[in-house]
Every structure is written in C-alpha cells, then in structure tokens.
Tab-separated table of C-alpha atoms in Angstrom:
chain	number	residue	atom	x	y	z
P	127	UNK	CA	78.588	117.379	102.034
P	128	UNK	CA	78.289	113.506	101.920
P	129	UNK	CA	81.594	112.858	103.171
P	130	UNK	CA	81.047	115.976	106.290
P	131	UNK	CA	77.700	113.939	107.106
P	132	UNK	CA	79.644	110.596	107.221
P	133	UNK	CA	81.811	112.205	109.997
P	134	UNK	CA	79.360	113.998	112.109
P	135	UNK	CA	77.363	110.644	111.922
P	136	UNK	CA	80.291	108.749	112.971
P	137	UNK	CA	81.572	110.453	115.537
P	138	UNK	CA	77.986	111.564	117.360
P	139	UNK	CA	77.757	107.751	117.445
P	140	UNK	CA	80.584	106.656	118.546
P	141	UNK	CA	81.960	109.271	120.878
P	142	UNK	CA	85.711	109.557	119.466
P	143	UNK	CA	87.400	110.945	116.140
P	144	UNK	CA	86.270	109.203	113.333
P	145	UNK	CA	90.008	108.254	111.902
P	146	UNK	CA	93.144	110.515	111.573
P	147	UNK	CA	93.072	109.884	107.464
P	148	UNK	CA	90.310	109.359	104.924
P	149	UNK	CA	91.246	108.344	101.472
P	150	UNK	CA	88.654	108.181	99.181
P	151	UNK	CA	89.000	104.714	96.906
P	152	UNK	CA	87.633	105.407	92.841
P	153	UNK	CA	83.794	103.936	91.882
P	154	UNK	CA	83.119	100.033	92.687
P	155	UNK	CA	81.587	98.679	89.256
P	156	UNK	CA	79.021	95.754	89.354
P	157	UNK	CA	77.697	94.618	86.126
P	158	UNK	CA	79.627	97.806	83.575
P	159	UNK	CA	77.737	100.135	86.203
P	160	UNK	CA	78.793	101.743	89.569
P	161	UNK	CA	77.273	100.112	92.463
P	162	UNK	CA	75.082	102.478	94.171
P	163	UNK	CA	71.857	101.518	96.561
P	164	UNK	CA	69.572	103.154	93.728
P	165	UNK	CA	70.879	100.984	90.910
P	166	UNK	CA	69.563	97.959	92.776
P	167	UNK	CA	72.727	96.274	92.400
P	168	UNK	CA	74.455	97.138	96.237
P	169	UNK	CA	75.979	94.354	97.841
P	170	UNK	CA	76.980	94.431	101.763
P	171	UNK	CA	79.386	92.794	103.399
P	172	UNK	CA	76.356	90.856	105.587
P	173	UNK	CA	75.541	89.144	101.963
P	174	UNK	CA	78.705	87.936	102.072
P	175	UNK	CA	78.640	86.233	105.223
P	176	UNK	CA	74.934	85.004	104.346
P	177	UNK	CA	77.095	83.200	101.563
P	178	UNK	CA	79.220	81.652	104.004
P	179	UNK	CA	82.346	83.758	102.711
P	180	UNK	CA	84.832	85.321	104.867
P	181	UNK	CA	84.445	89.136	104.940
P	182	UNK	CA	88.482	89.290	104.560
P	183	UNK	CA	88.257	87.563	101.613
P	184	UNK	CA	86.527	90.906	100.336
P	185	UNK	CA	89.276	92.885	102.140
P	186	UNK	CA	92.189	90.853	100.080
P	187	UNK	CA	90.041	91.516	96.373
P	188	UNK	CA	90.168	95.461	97.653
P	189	UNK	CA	93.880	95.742	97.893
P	190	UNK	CA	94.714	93.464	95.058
P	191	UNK	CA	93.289	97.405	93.535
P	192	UNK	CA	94.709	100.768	93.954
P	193	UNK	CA	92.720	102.761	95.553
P	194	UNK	CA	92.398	105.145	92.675
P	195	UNK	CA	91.678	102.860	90.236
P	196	UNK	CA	87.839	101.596	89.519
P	197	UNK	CA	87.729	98.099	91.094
P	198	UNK	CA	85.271	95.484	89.140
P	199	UNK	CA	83.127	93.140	91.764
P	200	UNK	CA	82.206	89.805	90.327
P	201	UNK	CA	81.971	86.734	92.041
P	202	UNK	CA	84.347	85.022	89.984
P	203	UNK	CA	87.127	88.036	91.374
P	204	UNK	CA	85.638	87.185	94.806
P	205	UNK	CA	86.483	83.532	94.648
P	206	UNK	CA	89.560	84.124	93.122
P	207	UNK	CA	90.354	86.101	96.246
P	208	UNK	CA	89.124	83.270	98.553
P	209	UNK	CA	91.281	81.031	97.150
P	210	UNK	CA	94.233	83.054	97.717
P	211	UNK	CA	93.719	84.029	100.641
P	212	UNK	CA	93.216	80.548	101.605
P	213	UNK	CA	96.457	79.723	100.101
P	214	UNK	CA	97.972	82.478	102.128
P	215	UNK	CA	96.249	80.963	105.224
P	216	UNK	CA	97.540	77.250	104.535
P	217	UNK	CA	100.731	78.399	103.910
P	218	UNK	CA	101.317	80.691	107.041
P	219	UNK	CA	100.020	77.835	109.314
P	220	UNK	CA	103.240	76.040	108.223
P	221	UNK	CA	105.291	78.516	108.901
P	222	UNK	CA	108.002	78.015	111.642
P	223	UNK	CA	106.581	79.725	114.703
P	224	UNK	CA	109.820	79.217	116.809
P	225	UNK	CA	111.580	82.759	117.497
P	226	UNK	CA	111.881	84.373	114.546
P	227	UNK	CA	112.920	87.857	113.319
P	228	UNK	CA	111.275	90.174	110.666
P	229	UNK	CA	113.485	91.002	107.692
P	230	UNK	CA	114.668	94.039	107.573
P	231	UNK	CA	114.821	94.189	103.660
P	232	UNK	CA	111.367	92.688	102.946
P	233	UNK	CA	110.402	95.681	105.850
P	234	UNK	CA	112.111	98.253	103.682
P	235	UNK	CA	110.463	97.285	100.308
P	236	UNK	CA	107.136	96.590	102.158
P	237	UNK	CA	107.207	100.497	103.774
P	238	UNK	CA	108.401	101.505	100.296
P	239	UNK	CA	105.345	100.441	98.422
P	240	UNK	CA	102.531	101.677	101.311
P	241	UNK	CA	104.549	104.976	101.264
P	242	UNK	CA	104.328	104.898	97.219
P	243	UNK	CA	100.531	106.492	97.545
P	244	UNK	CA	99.338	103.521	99.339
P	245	UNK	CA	99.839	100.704	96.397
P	246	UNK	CA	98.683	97.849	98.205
P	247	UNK	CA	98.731	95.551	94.902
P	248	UNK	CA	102.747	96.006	95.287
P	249	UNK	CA	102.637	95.068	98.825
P	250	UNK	CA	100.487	92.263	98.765
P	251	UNK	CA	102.658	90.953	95.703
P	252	UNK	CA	105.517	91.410	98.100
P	253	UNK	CA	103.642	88.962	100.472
P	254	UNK	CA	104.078	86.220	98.080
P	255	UNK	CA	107.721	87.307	97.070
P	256	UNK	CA	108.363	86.627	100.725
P	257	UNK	CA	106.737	82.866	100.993
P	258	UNK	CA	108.832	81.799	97.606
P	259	UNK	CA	111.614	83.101	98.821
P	260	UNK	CA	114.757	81.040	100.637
P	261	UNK	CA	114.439	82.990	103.984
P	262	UNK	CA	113.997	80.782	107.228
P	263	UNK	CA	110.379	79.764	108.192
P	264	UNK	CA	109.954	81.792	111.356
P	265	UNK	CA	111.823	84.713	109.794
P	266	UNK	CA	108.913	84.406	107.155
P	267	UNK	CA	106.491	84.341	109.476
P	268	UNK	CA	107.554	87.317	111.521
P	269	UNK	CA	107.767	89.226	108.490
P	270	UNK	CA	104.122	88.259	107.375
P	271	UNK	CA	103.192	89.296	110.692
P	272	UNK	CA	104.380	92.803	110.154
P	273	UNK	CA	103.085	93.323	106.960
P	274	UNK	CA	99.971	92.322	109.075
P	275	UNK	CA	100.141	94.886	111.003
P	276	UNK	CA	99.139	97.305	108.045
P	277	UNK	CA	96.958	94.880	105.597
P	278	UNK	CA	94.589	93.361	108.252
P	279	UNK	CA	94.260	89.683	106.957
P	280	UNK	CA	94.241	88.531	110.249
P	281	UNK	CA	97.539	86.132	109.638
P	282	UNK	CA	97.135	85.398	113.173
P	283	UNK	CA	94.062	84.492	113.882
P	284	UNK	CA	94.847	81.199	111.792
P	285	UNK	CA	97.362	79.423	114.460
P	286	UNK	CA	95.146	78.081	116.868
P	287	UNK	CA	91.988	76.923	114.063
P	288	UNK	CA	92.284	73.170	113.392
P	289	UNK	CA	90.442	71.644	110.406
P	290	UNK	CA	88.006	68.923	111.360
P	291	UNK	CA	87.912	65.953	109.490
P	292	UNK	CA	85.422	63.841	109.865
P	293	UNK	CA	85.507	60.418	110.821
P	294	UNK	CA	84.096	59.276	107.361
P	295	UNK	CA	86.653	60.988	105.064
P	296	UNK	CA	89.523	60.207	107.499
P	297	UNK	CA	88.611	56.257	106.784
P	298	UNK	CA	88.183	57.228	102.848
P	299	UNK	CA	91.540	58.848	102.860
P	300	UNK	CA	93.140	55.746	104.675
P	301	UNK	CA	91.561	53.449	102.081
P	302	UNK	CA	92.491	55.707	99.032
P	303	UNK	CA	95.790	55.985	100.464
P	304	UNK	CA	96.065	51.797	100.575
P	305	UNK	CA	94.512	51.279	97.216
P	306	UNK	CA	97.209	54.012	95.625
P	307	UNK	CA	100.137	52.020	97.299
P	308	UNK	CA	98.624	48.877	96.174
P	309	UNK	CA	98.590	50.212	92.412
P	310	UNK	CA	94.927	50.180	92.401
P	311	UNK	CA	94.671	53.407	90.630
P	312	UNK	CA	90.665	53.457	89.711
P	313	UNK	CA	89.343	52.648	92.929
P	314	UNK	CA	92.099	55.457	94.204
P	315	UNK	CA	90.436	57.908	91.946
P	316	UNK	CA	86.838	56.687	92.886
P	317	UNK	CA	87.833	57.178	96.940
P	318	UNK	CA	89.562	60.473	95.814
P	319	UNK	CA	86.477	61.699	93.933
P	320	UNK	CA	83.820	60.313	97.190
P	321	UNK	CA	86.045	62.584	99.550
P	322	UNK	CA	85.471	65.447	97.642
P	323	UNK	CA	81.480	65.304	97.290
P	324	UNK	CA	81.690	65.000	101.340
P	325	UNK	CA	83.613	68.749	100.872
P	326	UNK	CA	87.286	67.745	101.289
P	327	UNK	CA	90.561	67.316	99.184
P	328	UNK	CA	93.199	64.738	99.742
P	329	UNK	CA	96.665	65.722	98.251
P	330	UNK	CA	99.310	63.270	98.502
P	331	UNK	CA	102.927	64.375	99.744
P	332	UNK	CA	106.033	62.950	101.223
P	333	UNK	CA	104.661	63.152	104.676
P	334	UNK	CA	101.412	60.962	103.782
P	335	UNK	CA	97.636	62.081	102.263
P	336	UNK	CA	97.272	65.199	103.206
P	337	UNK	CA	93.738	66.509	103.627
P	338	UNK	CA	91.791	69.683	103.353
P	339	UNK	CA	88.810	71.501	103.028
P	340	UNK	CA	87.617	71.465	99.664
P	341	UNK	CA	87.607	75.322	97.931
C-alpha cells in the first residue's frame, strides 16, 4: 500500500507518470539499525548539502551497492565517496575533449553489467578500468560520457568549473615552489603545510606545483 500511495502522490502532483520502472533497493542501515524517520536516525539529502557535500557524492556511495544488498551509511563511507568522486572529477577534466569516439568494447561490457540485474558496483568499477587503461584521451572521455548517460554523476557539468585560487596561496605556492628548487626542504614543508590550513593542496609534477582544493 506504501509503494501505491507513493505513486498516486507522485503523479497527482506532478501531472505525468511517475517512472516506467521502480526497483525497490534492500534496507539503508545507520548505526546496526535501518534508518527509518521513527528511529530518529533519518538523514536527507538537504543535511547533506547543509554539510557543504555534494548530493552526487551520495549518489556515487549508492551504486558502489547493489541494489539488493543492505547498504551501511556512515560518514566515513560518505567521504570515501567524495573523494572518489572527486578523483573521478579531476581526472575527467583532463581528459582530451577534442573529437573523440566512445569505445565500442568498454560500451559492450558497460551494457553487460547494467543488464546483469542492474550491478552498478561492476559498472562503476568499469569506470575506472577505462581511465587506467591505454585508450586515447578523448576516446576516454566519450566513453565516460556514455556511461553518463545511465549513472548520473554529472561528468559534464565539470568542464566549464574553474578552481579559484586565491591570491595568497598562489604567492605561497610560488615561494614553496622556489624554496624546493633551492633545496630548502623545511621551509618547503612549512609553505606546503600554510597552504593547506588556507584549504588547498600543492602537488608537484613535471608541468610545475600543481594546486587544488584540499579534500
């Protein structure tokens, strides 16, 4: 009767069908008990956001689960997820945006596992197959961009956002970046250490310091 009310609420609300498939996903446990509004322990996604998280972080620790299988919330899963799913962000930012083609393979194995009673823990491990693997940038990217299409992480969304530095950790990372060349290896560590209490990390590579927002 729940699940009939959910419906009739839905649709008298919004005018149109509710959704062509419903698939039920098994208890969500919080603290060895299912979360439920009259446990006191029910989190909503507007917490989240009153935490400053992104809500899709929450979407990537949901299909990191089958849907039949109990999924534990704690927010040491939840900032696991963040972190990934910043990683995933990072990464598809560098991605070659320049006319590439989706693979058909990765396609084929990707269809494979949502068609294997939706196991989105396969697919999204085939996400990171597909970054570590040799395949051209931009055909990576298109491919991530399909897979997209059916996990909702909002790949691309992330093009246009630029990280703002500010003008104060720009100037530490300059002078960490002279003191490192100039062997000066404590104050290095001291700049390195007084970027990240202003809420940045500097990472050094080939190309130069390269800075970003501290997780």
């Amino acid at each position: 009767v729940h699940h009939t009310n959910e419906i009739a609420q839905s649709e008298a609300a919004n005018n149109t069908k509710m959704a062509n498939y419903w698939l039920h996903g098994e208890f969500l446990i919080m603290k060895d008990e299912k979360m439920a509004k009259s446990k006191g322990n029910f989190i909503t996604l507007q917490t989240l956001k009153e935490k400053g998280i992104n809500p899709l972080a929450y979407r990537y620790l949901l299909l990191t689960t089958h849907y039949r299988s109990k999924l534990i919330f704690n927010w040491k899963n939840l900032d696991a997820a963040i972190s990934a799913l910043d990683s995933l962000y990072e990464q598809f930012k560098k991605l070659d945006n320049a006319g590439g083609e989706s693979n058909e393979d990765f396609e084929k194995q990707f269809v494979a596992s949502i068609n294997d009673d939706l196991n989105t823990p396969k697919a999204l491990a085939l996400v990171w197959k597909l970054l570590k693997s040799s395949l051209p940038s931009a055909t990576k990217r298109a491919t991530l961009l399909k897979f997209d299409q059916v996990l909702g992480l909002q790949f691309a969304s992330q093009e246009n956002i630029k990280l703002e530095v500010p003008k104060l950790v720009k100037t530490l990372a300059t002078k960490r970046e002279r003191a490192r060349r100039a062997e000066e290896f404590e104050e290095a560590d001291r700049l390195r250490k007084e970027i990240e209490e202003n809420g940045f990390t500097v990472t050094d590579t080939a190309n130069g310091p390269r800075i970003t927002k501290k997780k």
